[in-house]
XYZ file of C-alpha atoms in Angstrom:
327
model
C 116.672 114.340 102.279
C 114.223 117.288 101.398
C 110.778 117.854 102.939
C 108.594 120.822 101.936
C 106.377 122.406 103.908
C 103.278 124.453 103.647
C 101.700 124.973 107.183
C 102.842 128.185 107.407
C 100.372 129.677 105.542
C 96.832 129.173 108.159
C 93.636 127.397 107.276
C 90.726 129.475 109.126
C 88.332 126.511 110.400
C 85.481 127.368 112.991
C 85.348 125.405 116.178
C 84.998 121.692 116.154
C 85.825 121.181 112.640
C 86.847 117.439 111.771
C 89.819 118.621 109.044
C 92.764 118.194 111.513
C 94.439 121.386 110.496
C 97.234 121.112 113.663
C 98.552 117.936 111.976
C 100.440 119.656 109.369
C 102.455 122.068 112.184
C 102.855 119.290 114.353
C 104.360 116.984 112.307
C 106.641 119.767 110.892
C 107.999 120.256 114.250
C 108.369 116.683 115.244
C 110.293 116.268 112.056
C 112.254 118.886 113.355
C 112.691 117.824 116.616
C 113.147 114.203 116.293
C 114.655 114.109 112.541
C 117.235 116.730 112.167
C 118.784 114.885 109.053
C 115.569 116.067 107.323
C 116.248 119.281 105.474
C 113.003 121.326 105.994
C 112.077 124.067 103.151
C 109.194 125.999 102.671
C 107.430 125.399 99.473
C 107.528 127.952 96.836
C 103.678 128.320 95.280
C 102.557 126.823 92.305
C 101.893 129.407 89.637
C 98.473 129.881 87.440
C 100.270 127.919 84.202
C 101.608 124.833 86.528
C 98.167 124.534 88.108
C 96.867 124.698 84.276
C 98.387 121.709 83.739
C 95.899 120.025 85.235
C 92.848 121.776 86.324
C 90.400 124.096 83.899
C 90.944 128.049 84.138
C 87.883 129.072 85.451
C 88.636 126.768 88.207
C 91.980 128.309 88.731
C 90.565 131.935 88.774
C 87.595 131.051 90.707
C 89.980 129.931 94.087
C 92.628 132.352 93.431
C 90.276 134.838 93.028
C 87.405 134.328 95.966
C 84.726 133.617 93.301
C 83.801 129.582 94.133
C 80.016 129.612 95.121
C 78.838 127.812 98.380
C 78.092 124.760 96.913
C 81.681 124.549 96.184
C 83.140 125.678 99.301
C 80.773 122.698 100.651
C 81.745 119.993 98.667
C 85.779 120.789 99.522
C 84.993 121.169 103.278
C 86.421 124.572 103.824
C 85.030 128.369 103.464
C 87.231 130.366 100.940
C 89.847 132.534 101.993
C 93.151 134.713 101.113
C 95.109 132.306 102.984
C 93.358 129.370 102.272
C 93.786 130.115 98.389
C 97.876 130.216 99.327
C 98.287 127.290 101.286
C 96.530 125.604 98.270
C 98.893 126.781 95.681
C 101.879 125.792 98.403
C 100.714 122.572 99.095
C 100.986 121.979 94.970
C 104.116 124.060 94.919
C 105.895 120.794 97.896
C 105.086 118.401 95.719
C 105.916 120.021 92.498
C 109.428 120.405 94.518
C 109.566 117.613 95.939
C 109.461 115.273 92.645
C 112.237 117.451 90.929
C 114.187 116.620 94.365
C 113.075 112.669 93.963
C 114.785 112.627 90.234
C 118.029 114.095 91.076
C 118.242 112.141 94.708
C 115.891 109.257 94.696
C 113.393 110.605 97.356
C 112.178 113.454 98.819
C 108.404 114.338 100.159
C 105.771 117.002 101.004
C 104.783 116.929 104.467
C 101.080 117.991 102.961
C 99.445 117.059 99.947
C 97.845 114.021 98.133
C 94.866 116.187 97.387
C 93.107 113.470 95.604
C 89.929 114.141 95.696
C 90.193 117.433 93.398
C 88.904 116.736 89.951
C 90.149 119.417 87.501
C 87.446 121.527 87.103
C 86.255 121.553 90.939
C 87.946 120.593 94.581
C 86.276 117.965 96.591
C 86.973 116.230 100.284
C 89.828 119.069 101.518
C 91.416 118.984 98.490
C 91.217 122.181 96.729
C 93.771 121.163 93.861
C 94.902 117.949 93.080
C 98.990 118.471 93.853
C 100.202 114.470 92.524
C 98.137 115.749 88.973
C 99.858 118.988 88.442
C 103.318 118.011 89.640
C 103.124 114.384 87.467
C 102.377 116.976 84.388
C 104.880 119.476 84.656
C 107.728 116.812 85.401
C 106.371 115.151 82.152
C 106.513 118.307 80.380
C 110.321 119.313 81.972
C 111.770 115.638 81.300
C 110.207 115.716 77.718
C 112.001 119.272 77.324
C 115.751 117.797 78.766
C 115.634 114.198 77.337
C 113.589 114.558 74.566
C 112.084 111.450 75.551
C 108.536 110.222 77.776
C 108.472 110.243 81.621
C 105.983 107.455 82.656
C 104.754 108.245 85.890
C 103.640 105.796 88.895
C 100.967 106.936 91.565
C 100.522 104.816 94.444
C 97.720 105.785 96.285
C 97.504 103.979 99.480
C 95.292 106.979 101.361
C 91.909 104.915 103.023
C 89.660 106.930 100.213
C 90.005 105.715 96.712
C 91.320 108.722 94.737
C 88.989 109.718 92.379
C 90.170 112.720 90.985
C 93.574 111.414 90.373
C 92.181 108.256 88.109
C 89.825 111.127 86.401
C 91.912 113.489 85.617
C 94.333 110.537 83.995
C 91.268 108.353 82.817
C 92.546 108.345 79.191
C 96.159 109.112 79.543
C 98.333 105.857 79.564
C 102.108 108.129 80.800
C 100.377 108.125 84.298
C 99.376 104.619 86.128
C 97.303 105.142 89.435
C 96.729 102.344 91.652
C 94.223 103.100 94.490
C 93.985 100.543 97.319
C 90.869 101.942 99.491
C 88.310 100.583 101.728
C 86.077 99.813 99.421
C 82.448 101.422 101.247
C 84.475 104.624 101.932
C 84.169 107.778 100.825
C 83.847 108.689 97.693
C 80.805 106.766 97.634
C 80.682 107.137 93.394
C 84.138 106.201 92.965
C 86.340 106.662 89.545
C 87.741 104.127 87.778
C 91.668 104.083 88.334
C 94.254 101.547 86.371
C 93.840 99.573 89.223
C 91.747 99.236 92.111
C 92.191 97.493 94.809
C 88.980 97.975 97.400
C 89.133 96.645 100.849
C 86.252 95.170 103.289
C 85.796 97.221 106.414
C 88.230 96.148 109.072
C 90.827 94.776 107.626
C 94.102 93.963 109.298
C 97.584 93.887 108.361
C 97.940 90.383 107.021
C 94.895 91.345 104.512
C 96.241 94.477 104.003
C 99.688 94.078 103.208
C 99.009 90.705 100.878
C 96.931 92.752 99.026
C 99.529 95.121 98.768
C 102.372 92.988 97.343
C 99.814 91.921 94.714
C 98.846 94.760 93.434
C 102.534 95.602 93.404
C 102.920 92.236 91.161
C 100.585 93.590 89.007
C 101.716 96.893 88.301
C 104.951 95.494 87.549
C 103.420 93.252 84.920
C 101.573 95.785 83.311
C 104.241 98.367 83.142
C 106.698 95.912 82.082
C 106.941 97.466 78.398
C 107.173 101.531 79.855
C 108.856 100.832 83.561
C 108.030 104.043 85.150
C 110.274 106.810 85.943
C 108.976 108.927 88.599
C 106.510 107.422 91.166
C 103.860 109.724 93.418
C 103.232 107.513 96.930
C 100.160 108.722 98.872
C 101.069 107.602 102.141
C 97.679 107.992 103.834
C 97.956 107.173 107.770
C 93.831 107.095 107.719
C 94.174 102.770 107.171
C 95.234 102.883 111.175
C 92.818 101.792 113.308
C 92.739 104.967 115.868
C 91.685 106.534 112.623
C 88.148 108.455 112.929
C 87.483 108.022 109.419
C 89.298 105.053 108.032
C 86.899 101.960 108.981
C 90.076 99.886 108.833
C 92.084 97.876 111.550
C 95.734 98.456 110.604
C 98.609 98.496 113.404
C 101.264 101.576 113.560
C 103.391 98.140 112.612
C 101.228 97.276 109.663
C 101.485 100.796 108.281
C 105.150 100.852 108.711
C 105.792 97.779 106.781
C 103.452 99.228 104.125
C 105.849 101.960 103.743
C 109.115 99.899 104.067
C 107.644 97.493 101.269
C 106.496 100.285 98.752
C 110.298 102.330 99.380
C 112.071 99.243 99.169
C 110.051 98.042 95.980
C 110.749 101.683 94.030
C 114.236 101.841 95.375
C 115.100 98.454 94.056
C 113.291 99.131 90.480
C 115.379 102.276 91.218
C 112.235 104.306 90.388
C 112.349 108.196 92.117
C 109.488 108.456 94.658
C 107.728 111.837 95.965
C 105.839 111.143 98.973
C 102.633 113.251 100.375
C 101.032 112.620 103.445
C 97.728 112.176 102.248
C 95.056 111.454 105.061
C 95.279 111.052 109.062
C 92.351 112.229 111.084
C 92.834 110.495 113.953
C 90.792 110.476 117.308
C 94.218 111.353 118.774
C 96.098 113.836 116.582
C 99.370 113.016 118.445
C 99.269 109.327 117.377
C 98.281 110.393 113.851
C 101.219 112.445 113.755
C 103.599 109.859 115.288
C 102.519 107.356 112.309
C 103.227 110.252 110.169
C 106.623 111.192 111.328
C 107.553 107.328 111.017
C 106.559 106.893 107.689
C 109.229 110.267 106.859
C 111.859 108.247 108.695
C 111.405 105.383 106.807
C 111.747 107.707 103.504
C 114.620 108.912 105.039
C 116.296 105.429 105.247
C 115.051 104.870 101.902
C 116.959 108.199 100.819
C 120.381 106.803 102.120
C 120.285 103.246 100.484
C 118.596 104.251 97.289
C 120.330 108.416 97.131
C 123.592 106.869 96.966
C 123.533 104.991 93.980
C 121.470 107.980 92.021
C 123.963 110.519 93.312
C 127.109 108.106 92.028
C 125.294 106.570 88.534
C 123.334 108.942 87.769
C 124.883 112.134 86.820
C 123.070 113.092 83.419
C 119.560 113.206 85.248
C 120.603 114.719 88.486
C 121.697 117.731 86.231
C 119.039 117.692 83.564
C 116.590 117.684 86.513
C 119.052 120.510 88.095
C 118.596 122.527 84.636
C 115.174 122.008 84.269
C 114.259 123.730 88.123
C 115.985 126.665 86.542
């Protein structure tokens, strides 16, 4: 299984800033260390006309080129710098790669991402551009190109924070379906309408949770019964834990992995590709978030064998029409 990476590239933060910037290294190296089987590849950035896809040019120029004002380096959470310019691009770049992996092999992730919060003509929240938005296009675009035919797209956004750019960058586009299960007085406070939301009380547990879960799954099934998607995004937010400094929920490290086993085993058996991104984890020990992390890439990885096996023996044409359309 592939996992790209972007941490390479540093994120200048002053002292005592709440964006838990070590995560991304961390969990990179515990991958490494722990998961071996996981092929680790640095992500290639996302050019100026992939990034168009989904965000407005002066946007574009203004982070590539140093030019957001304060107010917008405020509302993303992060001064503006060379480097923090080419993480962003990278962190869009993993998940761009990572969902032409998922169609030829069933799954594959971006141990970054699920920028959410970017709209596309502004950043917001640490996201500086929205990476699920601008990948979910240019697959579109690529599978349109090879099969002369419509990709529909699945996001499952299961990140603590409802994501709001996501549902308004897609608000009138019915290829892309974006389910956001979030606690429901978290931030963003003015939230965006997604296909469906699914808002949670403050401290919620895993029997809450997880219900909740399978029936939103229930319903996305029923409402994408006529256009069954093709490619599926799954934010796999660790901020629902309850060590979590921002998350205002009470889920175990149990709860959260049978989250993830019943969202991989639900796409797997609907044989629908998946892409995961790590979304949020800002936990009051980093260590911990990282663990929850590493076990939700494990579980992808388990997913990877089961559901990689069948795509790799039935499903020839796509593997190499995804394979043609990387080049």
């Amino acid at each position: 299984m592939h996992a790209y990476t972007s941490d390479h590239h540093a994120l200048p933060l002053p002292s005592g800033h709440r964006f838990p910037v070590s995560k991304y290294r961390l969990l990179r190296e515990r991958v490494a260390r722990d998961l071996p089987q996981i092929r680790l590849i640095p992500a290639p950035p996302a050019s100026e006309g992939e990034l168009a896809l989904a965000h407005e040019p002066r946007w574009i120029s203004a982070v590539l080129e140093g030019t957001t004002t304060a107010a917008e380096q405020r509302e993303i959470g992060f001064p503006w710098t060379p480097s923090m310019a080419e993480r962003s691009r990278r962190s869009v770049g993993a998940t761009i790669a990572a969902a032409r992996q998922a169609l030829s092999e069933g799954v594959a992730a971006n141990l970054a991402g699920g920028t959410h919060h970017a709209y596309a003509h502004k950043g917001a929240g640490f996201c500086v551009f929205n990476d699920v938005a601008v990948a979910a296009r240019l697959m579109q675009a690529e599978w349109l190109r090879r099969q002369a035919q419509g990709l529909q797209v699945l996001v499952i956004d299961l990140d603590v924070h409802q994501g709001n750019g996501t549902a308004s960058i897609f608000a009138r586009d019915p290829s892309v379906f974006t389910l956001s299960m979030h606690g429901a007085r978290n931030f963003p406070f003015r939230k965006e309408a997604s296909d469906l939301d699914v808002e949670l009380p403050d401290g919620c547990r895993d029997e809450t949770y997880l219900e909740a879960l399978d029936a939103a799954l229930v319903e996305v099934e029923c409402r994408l019964a006529a256009q069954p998607p093709g490619l599926a995004f799954y934010l796999a937010g660790a901020d629902p834990h309850e060590g979590d400094r921002l998350g205002r929920l009470k889920l175990t490290a149990a709860g959260l992995a049978e989250r993830d086993r019943r969202v991989l085993e639900w796409l797997r058996l609907r044989q629908v590709p998946v892409a995961l991104s790590m979304a949020g984890g800002y936990g009051h020990d980093i260590e911990v978030t990282v663990a929850l992390q590493a076990t939700t890439i494990e579980l992808a990885w388990q997913s990877w064998q089961v559901w990689g096996r069948g795509c790799r023996a039935g499903d020839t044409d796509a593997a190499a029409a995804v394979e043609q359309s990387a080049r």
